[in-house]
C-alpha cells in the first residue's frame, strides 16, 4: 500500500487534514510525523503560504523518505493588506495563542468600518515526492471579520470569520460543514487527484 | 499675519512639525489645537495615510475656521505587506504604547531573514483651506528594520529603523539630522511652497 506523510505537528490542523484526505485517498496509508523520530521543524521564513508549505513538505520528505503533503494557511485581512497572512498563528508573538491573536486582530481593525472588513481564509497545500517533483495548490474562502467571536468549533480565527453567503462563523459550523466550505478542504480536494495519479 | 493651524494632538509629532514648518513659513502665525476649545478628534478610519491626513485637516478647519495642516504617518514593512501602515500608532492595540508596538513588530518579523526586512517611513501631509481647497503630499524614507532598538531620540518605531545609506537609526540622529532626512521633513518641505502660495 503506497504511503504518504502529513507534514504538520499542529494537532487540530492534522485532524482536519486526516478527516478530509482519508476518504479522498482510500488506497493510501496516511502517516503523520508522530510515526517517525522527532526532528526540528524548519523555521517558516517564507513570505507566502506556498513557500512555507513547500518548505515543510520538503523537510518531511528529507526526513522520512516518503511523499509528503503540507499545508500553510492563514487569514488575509483586506484592511491589513492581506496580513496576518503567513504570520497568522504567531500574530501576537510567541508563545502562539489563538486567544491573543484574535484579541489583537479585533483591536487593530476596531476603527475599520463594516464595509471594509473583508477577508479570506487561504490554504496552500504542497505535495512533494522523493524524486523532487513538487506541486502546490491553493484554496480560498472569502468572508468578513466580525466585531466579536461566535462559536466553539474549529481553531485559530474561525470564531471571527463569517464566510460570504453563510449565516454561521467558521467556528459555528459542524466539522463536515467546515470541511465542505473551508480553504483547507478546497485545497486538499484539488490536490487529491494529483496525489492519486502518482502514488 | 495669516494664520495656520497644525491639526495634531500628538506632542512629539507637533514638536517636529513646528520645528520644520516655522523656518519654512516665517510670515505665518502657526497655531496648534491647544489654542482652541477642545473637540473630539475624528476616528482615523481611513485605510490610507492620505485619507486620514485629510480627515484630520478637514476636522480642524471645520472647528477653527482656519487653514489647517495635518500629518498621518507610519511605518510600512515589506514583510507585513506595508503594515503597520495607518495602524502604526495602535499596532499592539490600545492604550497606544511605543514600547508594546516595537516589541510586537520585532516578534512578528522575528523569522524574516535580513534580506527581506526592508521598510519605509511614510508621511502624508494634508493642507486644507476653509474654501474647501485640498492638497496632499507624501514623503518617504526607505530603510530596514533592525533586530533590536538603538537610540533614545525620536519616537514610535525610530529606534528600530535604519534609513538606507545611514549608519544611525532614526532614534540616534539629532533632531536636525532627523528633520533633514525624515519622511515628515520631506512631506512638509514639499507642502510649504503650496501653503506659502495661498496664505
Coordinates of C-alpha atoms in Angstrom, one line a residue:
Chain A
X1 CA 0.0 0.0 0.0
X2 CA 1.6 3.4 -1.0
X3 CA 2.4 5.6 1.9
X4 CA 2.0 9.4 2.3
X5 CA 3.1 11.5 5.3
X6 CA 1.2 14.6 6.5
X7 CA 3.9 17.2 7.4
X8 CA 2.3 19.1 10.4
X9 CA 2.6 18.9 14.1
X10 CA -0.5 21.1 14.7
X11 CA -2.9 18.6 16.2
X12 CA -6.1 20.4 15.1
X13 CA -4.8 21.0 11.6
X14 CA -3.7 17.4 11.4
X15 CA -7.2 16.2 12.4
X16 CA -8.8 18.3 9.7
X17 CA -6.4 17.1 7.0
X18 CA -6.8 13.4 8.0
X19 CA -10.5 13.8 8.0
X20 CA -10.6 15.3 4.5
X21 CA -7.8 13.3 2.9
X22 CA -8.8 9.8 4.2
X23 CA -11.9 9.4 2.2
X24 CA -10.4 11.1 -0.9
X25 CA -7.4 8.7 -1.0
X26 CA -8.7 5.4 0.4
X27 CA -5.9 3.3 -1.2
X28 CA -3.1 5.2 0.6
X29 CA -1.6 4.6 4.1
X30 CA -1.6 8.1 5.6
X31 CA 1.1 8.6 8.2
X32 CA 1.9 11.6 10.4
X33 CA 5.2 12.9 11.8
X34 CA 4.4 11.1 15.1
X35 CA 5.1 7.9 13.2
X36 CA 8.8 9.0 12.8
X37 CA 11.6 10.1 15.0
X38 CA 11.2 13.7 16.1
X39 CA 13.0 16.3 14.2
X40 CA 13.2 20.1 14.3
X41 CA 10.6 21.6 12.0
X42 CA 12.0 24.2 9.6
X43 CA 11.6 27.9 10.5
X44 CA 8.7 29.2 8.4
X45 CA 10.7 32.0 7.0
X46 CA 8.9 32.4 3.6
X47 CA 6.7 35.3 2.8
X48 CA 4.0 33.3 1.0
X49 CA 1.7 30.4 2.0
X50 CA 3.1 28.4 -0.9
X51 CA 6.7 29.0 0.1
X52 CA 6.1 27.8 3.6
X53 CA 4.1 24.8 2.6
X54 CA 6.9 23.7 0.2
X55 CA 9.5 24.2 2.9
X56 CA 7.5 22.0 5.4
X57 CA 6.8 19.3 2.8
X58 CA 10.4 19.2 1.6
X59 CA 11.7 18.8 5.2
X60 CA 9.3 15.9 5.8
X61 CA 10.4 14.2 2.6
X62 CA 14.1 14.6 3.5
X63 CA 13.5 13.1 7.0
X64 CA 11.1 10.3 6.1
X65 CA 11.9 9.4 2.5
X66 CA 8.2 9.3 1.8
X67 CA 6.0 11.6 -0.4
X68 CA 4.7 14.4 1.8
X69 CA 1.7 16.7 2.0
X70 CA 2.0 20.0 3.9
X71 CA -0.4 22.9 4.5
X72 CA 0.4 26.5 5.2
X73 CA -2.6 28.6 5.8
X74 CA -4.0 31.8 7.4
X75 CA -6.3 34.7 7.3
X76 CA -5.7 37.5 4.8
X77 CA -7.5 40.7 6.0
X78 CA -8.0 43.4 3.4
X79 CA -7.7 46.3 5.9
X80 CA -4.3 44.8 6.9
X81 CA -3.1 44.4 3.3
X82 CA -3.5 40.7 3.4
X83 CA -1.9 40.2 6.9
X84 CA -1.8 38.3 9.3
X85 CA -1.2 36.0 6.3
X86 CA 1.7 33.7 6.8
X87 CA 2.1 35.1 10.3
X88 CA -1.5 34.2 11.4
X89 CA -0.5 31.6 14.0
X90 CA 2.1 33.9 15.6
X91 CA 0.5 37.3 15.0
X92 CA 0.5 38.3 18.7
X93 CA 4.0 36.9 19.2
X94 CA 5.1 33.8 21.0
X95 CA 4.0 31.6 22.6
X96 CA 1.3 31.1 20.0
X97 CA -2.1 31.8 21.3
X98 CA -5.4 31.8 19.4
X99 CA -6.9 34.0 22.1
X100 CA -4.2 36.6 22.0
X101 CA -4.2 36.5 18.2
X102 CA -8.0 37.0 17.9
X103 CA -7.9 39.8 20.5
X104 CA -5.1 41.7 18.7
X105 CA -6.7 41.4 15.3
X106 CA -10.0 42.8 16.7
X107 CA -8.2 45.7 18.3
X108 CA -6.2 46.5 15.2
X109 CA -9.2 46.8 13.0
X110 CA -11.6 48.2 15.6
X111 CA -11.8 51.6 13.7
X112 CA -12.3 49.9 10.3
X113 CA -15.9 50.4 9.1
X114 CA -18.0 47.3 8.4
X115 CA -17.8 47.7 4.7
X116 CA -14.1 47.4 4.7
X117 CA -13.8 44.3 6.9
X118 CA -13.5 41.8 4.1
X119 CA -11.0 38.9 4.5
X120 CA -10.2 35.5 3.1
X121 CA -9.0 32.2 4.6
X122 CA -6.3 30.9 2.4
X123 CA -4.6 27.5 2.4
X124 CA -1.7 26.4 0.2
X125 CA -1.1 22.7 0.1
X126 CA 2.2 21.4 -1.1
X127 CA 2.8 17.8 -2.4
X128 CA 6.4 16.8 -2.7
X129 CA 7.8 13.5 -3.9
X130 CA 11.2 12.0 -3.0
X131 CA 12.0 12.3 -6.7
X132 CA 11.9 16.1 -6.3
X133 CA 8.6 16.6 -8.1
X134 CA 6.5 19.4 -6.4
X135 CA 3.0 20.7 -6.7
X136 CA 1.2 23.5 -4.8
X137 CA -2.5 24.2 -4.9
X138 CA -4.4 27.0 -3.1
X139 CA -7.8 27.1 -1.6
X140 CA -9.5 30.3 -0.6
X141 CA -12.8 31.3 1.2
X142 CA -14.0 34.9 1.1
X143 CA -15.8 36.4 4.1
X144 CA -15.8 39.2 6.6
X145 CA -14.3 39.7 10.1
X146 CA -17.0 40.2 12.8
X147 CA -16.5 42.5 15.8
X148 CA -16.7 39.6 18.4
X149 CA -16.2 35.9 18.2
X150 CA -19.0 33.4 17.8
X151 CA -18.9 29.6 18.1
X152 CA -16.8 27.0 19.9
X153 CA -15.6 24.8 16.9
X154 CA -12.6 25.0 14.7
X155 CA -9.5 26.8 15.8
X156 CA -7.4 30.0 15.0
X157 CA -9.5 32.8 13.8
X158 CA -12.6 30.6 13.0
X159 CA -14.9 32.4 15.6
X160 CA -14.3 35.8 14.0
X161 CA -14.8 34.8 10.3
X162 CA -18.1 34.8 8.6
X163 CA -17.8 33.2 5.2
X164 CA -19.7 35.0 2.4
X165 CA -23.2 33.6 1.9
X166 CA -23.3 31.8 5.2
X167 CA -25.0 32.7 8.5
X168 CA -22.6 30.9 10.7
X169 CA -19.0 31.7 11.6
X170 CA -16.4 29.1 10.7
X171 CA -16.5 28.1 14.4
X172 CA -20.2 27.6 14.4
X173 CA -20.2 25.1 11.5
X174 CA -20.1 21.3 12.1
X175 CA -16.8 19.6 11.1
X176 CA -18.5 18.3 8.0
X177 CA -19.8 21.7 7.0
X178 CA -16.5 23.3 7.7
X179 CA -14.6 20.8 5.5
X180 CA -17.0 21.3 2.7
X181 CA -16.5 25.0 2.7
X182 CA -13.1 25.6 4.1
X183 CA -9.9 26.8 2.4
X184 CA -8.2 23.7 3.5
X185 CA -11.0 21.5 2.2
X186 CA -10.8 23.2 -1.1
X187 CA -7.0 22.9 -1.4
X188 CA -7.0 19.3 -0.4
X189 CA -9.7 18.3 -2.8
X190 CA -7.8 20.0 -5.5
X191 CA -4.5 18.2 -4.7
X192 CA -6.0 14.7 -4.1
X193 CA -6.2 13.8 -7.8
X194 CA -2.6 14.9 -8.3
X195 CA -1.6 12.6 -5.4
X196 CA -3.8 9.7 -6.6
X197 CA -2.2 10.0 -10.1
X198 CA 1.3 9.3 -9.0
X199 CA 1.0 7.1 -5.9
Chain B
X1 CA -0.4 88.0 9.7
X2 CA -2.0 84.9 8.1
X3 CA -2.7 82.1 10.5
X4 CA -2.4 78.3 10.0
X5 CA -3.4 75.6 12.5
X6 CA -1.5 72.3 12.9
X7 CA -4.1 69.6 13.4
X8 CA -2.5 67.1 15.7
X9 CA -2.6 66.4 19.5
X10 CA 0.5 64.2 19.4
X11 CA 3.0 66.3 21.3
X12 CA 6.1 64.8 19.8
X13 CA 4.8 65.0 16.3
X14 CA 3.7 68.6 16.9
X15 CA 7.1 69.5 18.1
X16 CA 8.6 68.1 14.9
X17 CA 6.1 69.8 12.6
X18 CA 6.6 73.2 14.4
X19 CA 10.4 72.8 14.2
X20 CA 10.3 72.1 10.4
X21 CA 7.4 74.4 9.4
X22 CA 8.5 77.5 11.4
X23 CA 11.6 78.4 9.4
X24 CA 9.9 77.4 6.1
X25 CA 6.9 79.7 6.6
X26 CA 8.3 82.7 8.6
X27 CA 5.4 85.0 7.6
X28 CA 2.7 82.8 9.1
X29 CA 1.4 82.6 12.7
X30 CA 1.4 78.9 13.4
X31 CA -1.3 77.8 15.9
X32 CA -2.0 74.4 17.5
X33 CA -5.2 72.8 18.6
X34 CA -4.3 73.8 22.1
X35 CA -5.1 77.4 21.1
X36 CA -8.7 76.4 20.6
X37 CA -11.5 74.9 22.6
X38 CA -11.1 71.1 22.9
X39 CA -13.0 68.9 20.4
X40 CA -13.2 65.2 19.8
X41 CA -10.7 64.3 17.1
X42 CA -12.2 62.2 14.3
X43 CA -11.7 58.5 14.3
X44 CA -8.9 57.6 11.9
X45 CA -11.0 55.2 9.9
X46 CA -9.3 55.6 6.5
X47 CA -7.1 52.9 5.0
X48 CA -4.5 55.3 3.6
X49 CA -2.2 57.9 5.1
X50 CA -3.6 60.5 2.7
X51 CA -7.2 59.7 3.7
X52 CA -6.5 60.0 7.4
X53 CA -4.5 63.2 7.0
X54 CA -7.3 64.8 5.0
X55 CA -9.9 63.7 7.6
X56 CA -7.8 65.4 10.4
X57 CA -7.2 68.6 8.5
X58 CA -10.9 68.9 7.5
X59 CA -12.0 68.5 11.1
X60 CA -9.6 71.2 12.2
X61 CA -10.8 73.6 9.5
X62 CA -14.4 72.9 10.5
X63 CA -13.7 73.7 14.2
X64 CA -11.3 76.6 13.8
X65 CA -12.2 78.3 10.6
X66 CA -8.5 78.5 9.7
X67 CA -6.4 76.7 7.1
X68 CA -5.0 73.5 8.6
X69 CA -2.1 71.2 8.1
X70 CA -2.3 67.6 9.2
X71 CA 0.1 64.7 9.1
X72 CA -0.7 61.0 9.0
X73 CA 2.3 58.8 9.0
X74 CA 3.7 55.4 9.9
X75 CA 6.0 52.5 9.1
X76 CA 5.4 50.3 6.0
X77 CA 7.1 47.0 6.5
X78 CA 7.6 44.9 3.3
X79 CA 7.3 41.6 5.1
X80 CA 3.9 42.8 6.5
X81 CA 2.7 43.9 3.1
X82 CA 3.1 47.6 4.1
X83 CA 1.6 47.3 7.6
X84 CA 1.6 48.6 10.4
X85 CA 0.9 51.5 8.0
X86 CA -2.0 53.6 9.1
X87 CA -2.3 51.5 12.2
X88 CA 1.3 52.2 13.3
X89 CA 0.5 54.0 16.5
X90 CA -2.1 51.5 17.6
X91 CA -0.5 48.3 16.2
X92 CA -0.4 46.5 19.6
X93 CA -3.9 47.8 20.5
X94 CA -5.0 50.5 23.0
X95 CA -3.8 52.2 25.0
X96 CA -1.2 53.3 22.5
X97 CA 2.4 52.3 23.5
X98 CA 5.6 52.8 21.6
X99 CA 7.2 50.0 23.7
X100 CA 4.4 47.5 23.0
X101 CA 4.3 48.4 19.3
X102 CA 8.0 48.0 18.9
X103 CA 8.1 44.7 20.8
X104 CA 5.2 43.3 18.7
X105 CA 6.7 44.3 15.4
X106 CA 10.0 42.6 16.3
X107 CA 8.2 39.4 17.4
X108 CA 6.1 39.3 14.2
X109 CA 9.1 39.5 11.9
X110 CA 11.5 37.5 14.0
X111 CA 11.7 34.7 11.5
X112 CA 12.0 37.1 8.5
X113 CA 15.6 36.9 7.1
X114 CA 17.7 40.0 7.0
X115 CA 17.4 40.5 3.2
X116 CA 13.6 40.7 3.5
X117 CA 13.4 43.3 6.3
X118 CA 13.1 46.4 4.1
X119 CA 10.6 49.0 5.2
X120 CA 9.8 52.7 4.7
X121 CA 8.7 55.5 6.9
X122 CA 5.8 57.4 5.1
X123 CA 4.2 60.7 5.9
X124 CA 1.2 62.2 4.1
X125 CA 0.6 65.8 4.9
X126 CA -2.8 67.4 4.0
X127 CA -3.3 71.1 3.6
X128 CA -7.0 72.1 3.7
X129 CA -8.4 75.6 3.2
X130 CA -11.7 76.9 4.6
X131 CA -12.7 77.4 0.9
X132 CA -12.6 73.6 0.5
X133 CA -9.4 73.5 -1.5
X134 CA -7.2 70.5 -0.5
X135 CA -3.7 69.3 -1.2
X136 CA -1.9 66.1 0.0
X137 CA 1.8 65.4 -0.4
X138 CA 3.7 62.3 0.6
X139 CA 7.3 61.9 2.0
X140 CA 9.0 58.6 2.2
X141 CA 12.3 57.2 3.6
X142 CA 13.4 53.7 2.7
X143 CA 15.4 51.6 5.2
X144 CA 15.4 48.3 7.1
X145 CA 14.1 47.1 10.4
X146 CA 16.8 46.0 12.9
X147 CA 16.5 43.1 15.3
X148 CA 16.7 45.4 18.4
X149 CA 16.3 49.1 19.0
X150 CA 19.1 51.6 19.1
X151 CA 19.0 55.2 20.3
X152 CA 16.9 57.4 22.6
X153 CA 15.7 60.2 20.3
X154 CA 12.6 60.5 18.2
X155 CA 9.5 58.4 19.0
X156 CA 7.4 55.5 17.6
X157 CA 9.5 53.0 15.6
X158 CA 12.5 55.3 15.3
X159 CA 14.9 53.0 17.3
X160 CA 14.2 50.0 15.0
X161 CA 14.6 51.9 11.7
X162 CA 17.9 52.2 9.9
X163 CA 17.5 54.5 6.9
X164 CA 19.3 53.4 3.7
X165 CA 22.7 54.8 3.4
X166 CA 22.9 56.0 7.1
X167 CA 24.8 54.3 10.0
X168 CA 22.4 55.6 12.7
X169 CA 18.8 54.6 13.4
X170 CA 16.2 57.4 13.3
X171 CA 16.4 57.5 17.1
X172 CA 20.2 58.0 17.1
X173 CA 20.1 61.1 14.8
X174 CA 20.0 64.6 16.2
X175 CA 16.7 66.5 15.7
X176 CA 18.2 68.5 12.9
X177 CA 19.6 65.3 11.2
X178 CA 16.2 63.6 11.6
X179 CA 14.3 66.5 10.1
X180 CA 16.6 66.7 7.1
X181 CA 16.1 63.0 6.4
X182 CA 12.7 62.1 7.7
X183 CA 9.5 61.3 5.8
X184 CA 7.8 64.2 7.7
X185 CA 10.5 66.6 6.8
X186 CA 10.3 65.6 3.2
X187 CA 6.5 65.9 3.1
X188 CA 6.5 69.3 4.9
X189 CA 9.2 70.8 2.7
X190 CA 7.1 69.7 -0.3
X191 CA 3.9 71.2 1.0
X192 CA 5.4 74.5 2.3
X193 CA 5.5 76.2 -1.1
X194 CA 1.9 75.3 -1.7
X195 CA 1.0 76.9 1.7
X196 CA 3.1 80.0 1.0
X197 CA 1.5 80.5 -2.4
X198 CA -2.1 80.9 -1.0
X199 CA -1.6 82.3 2.5

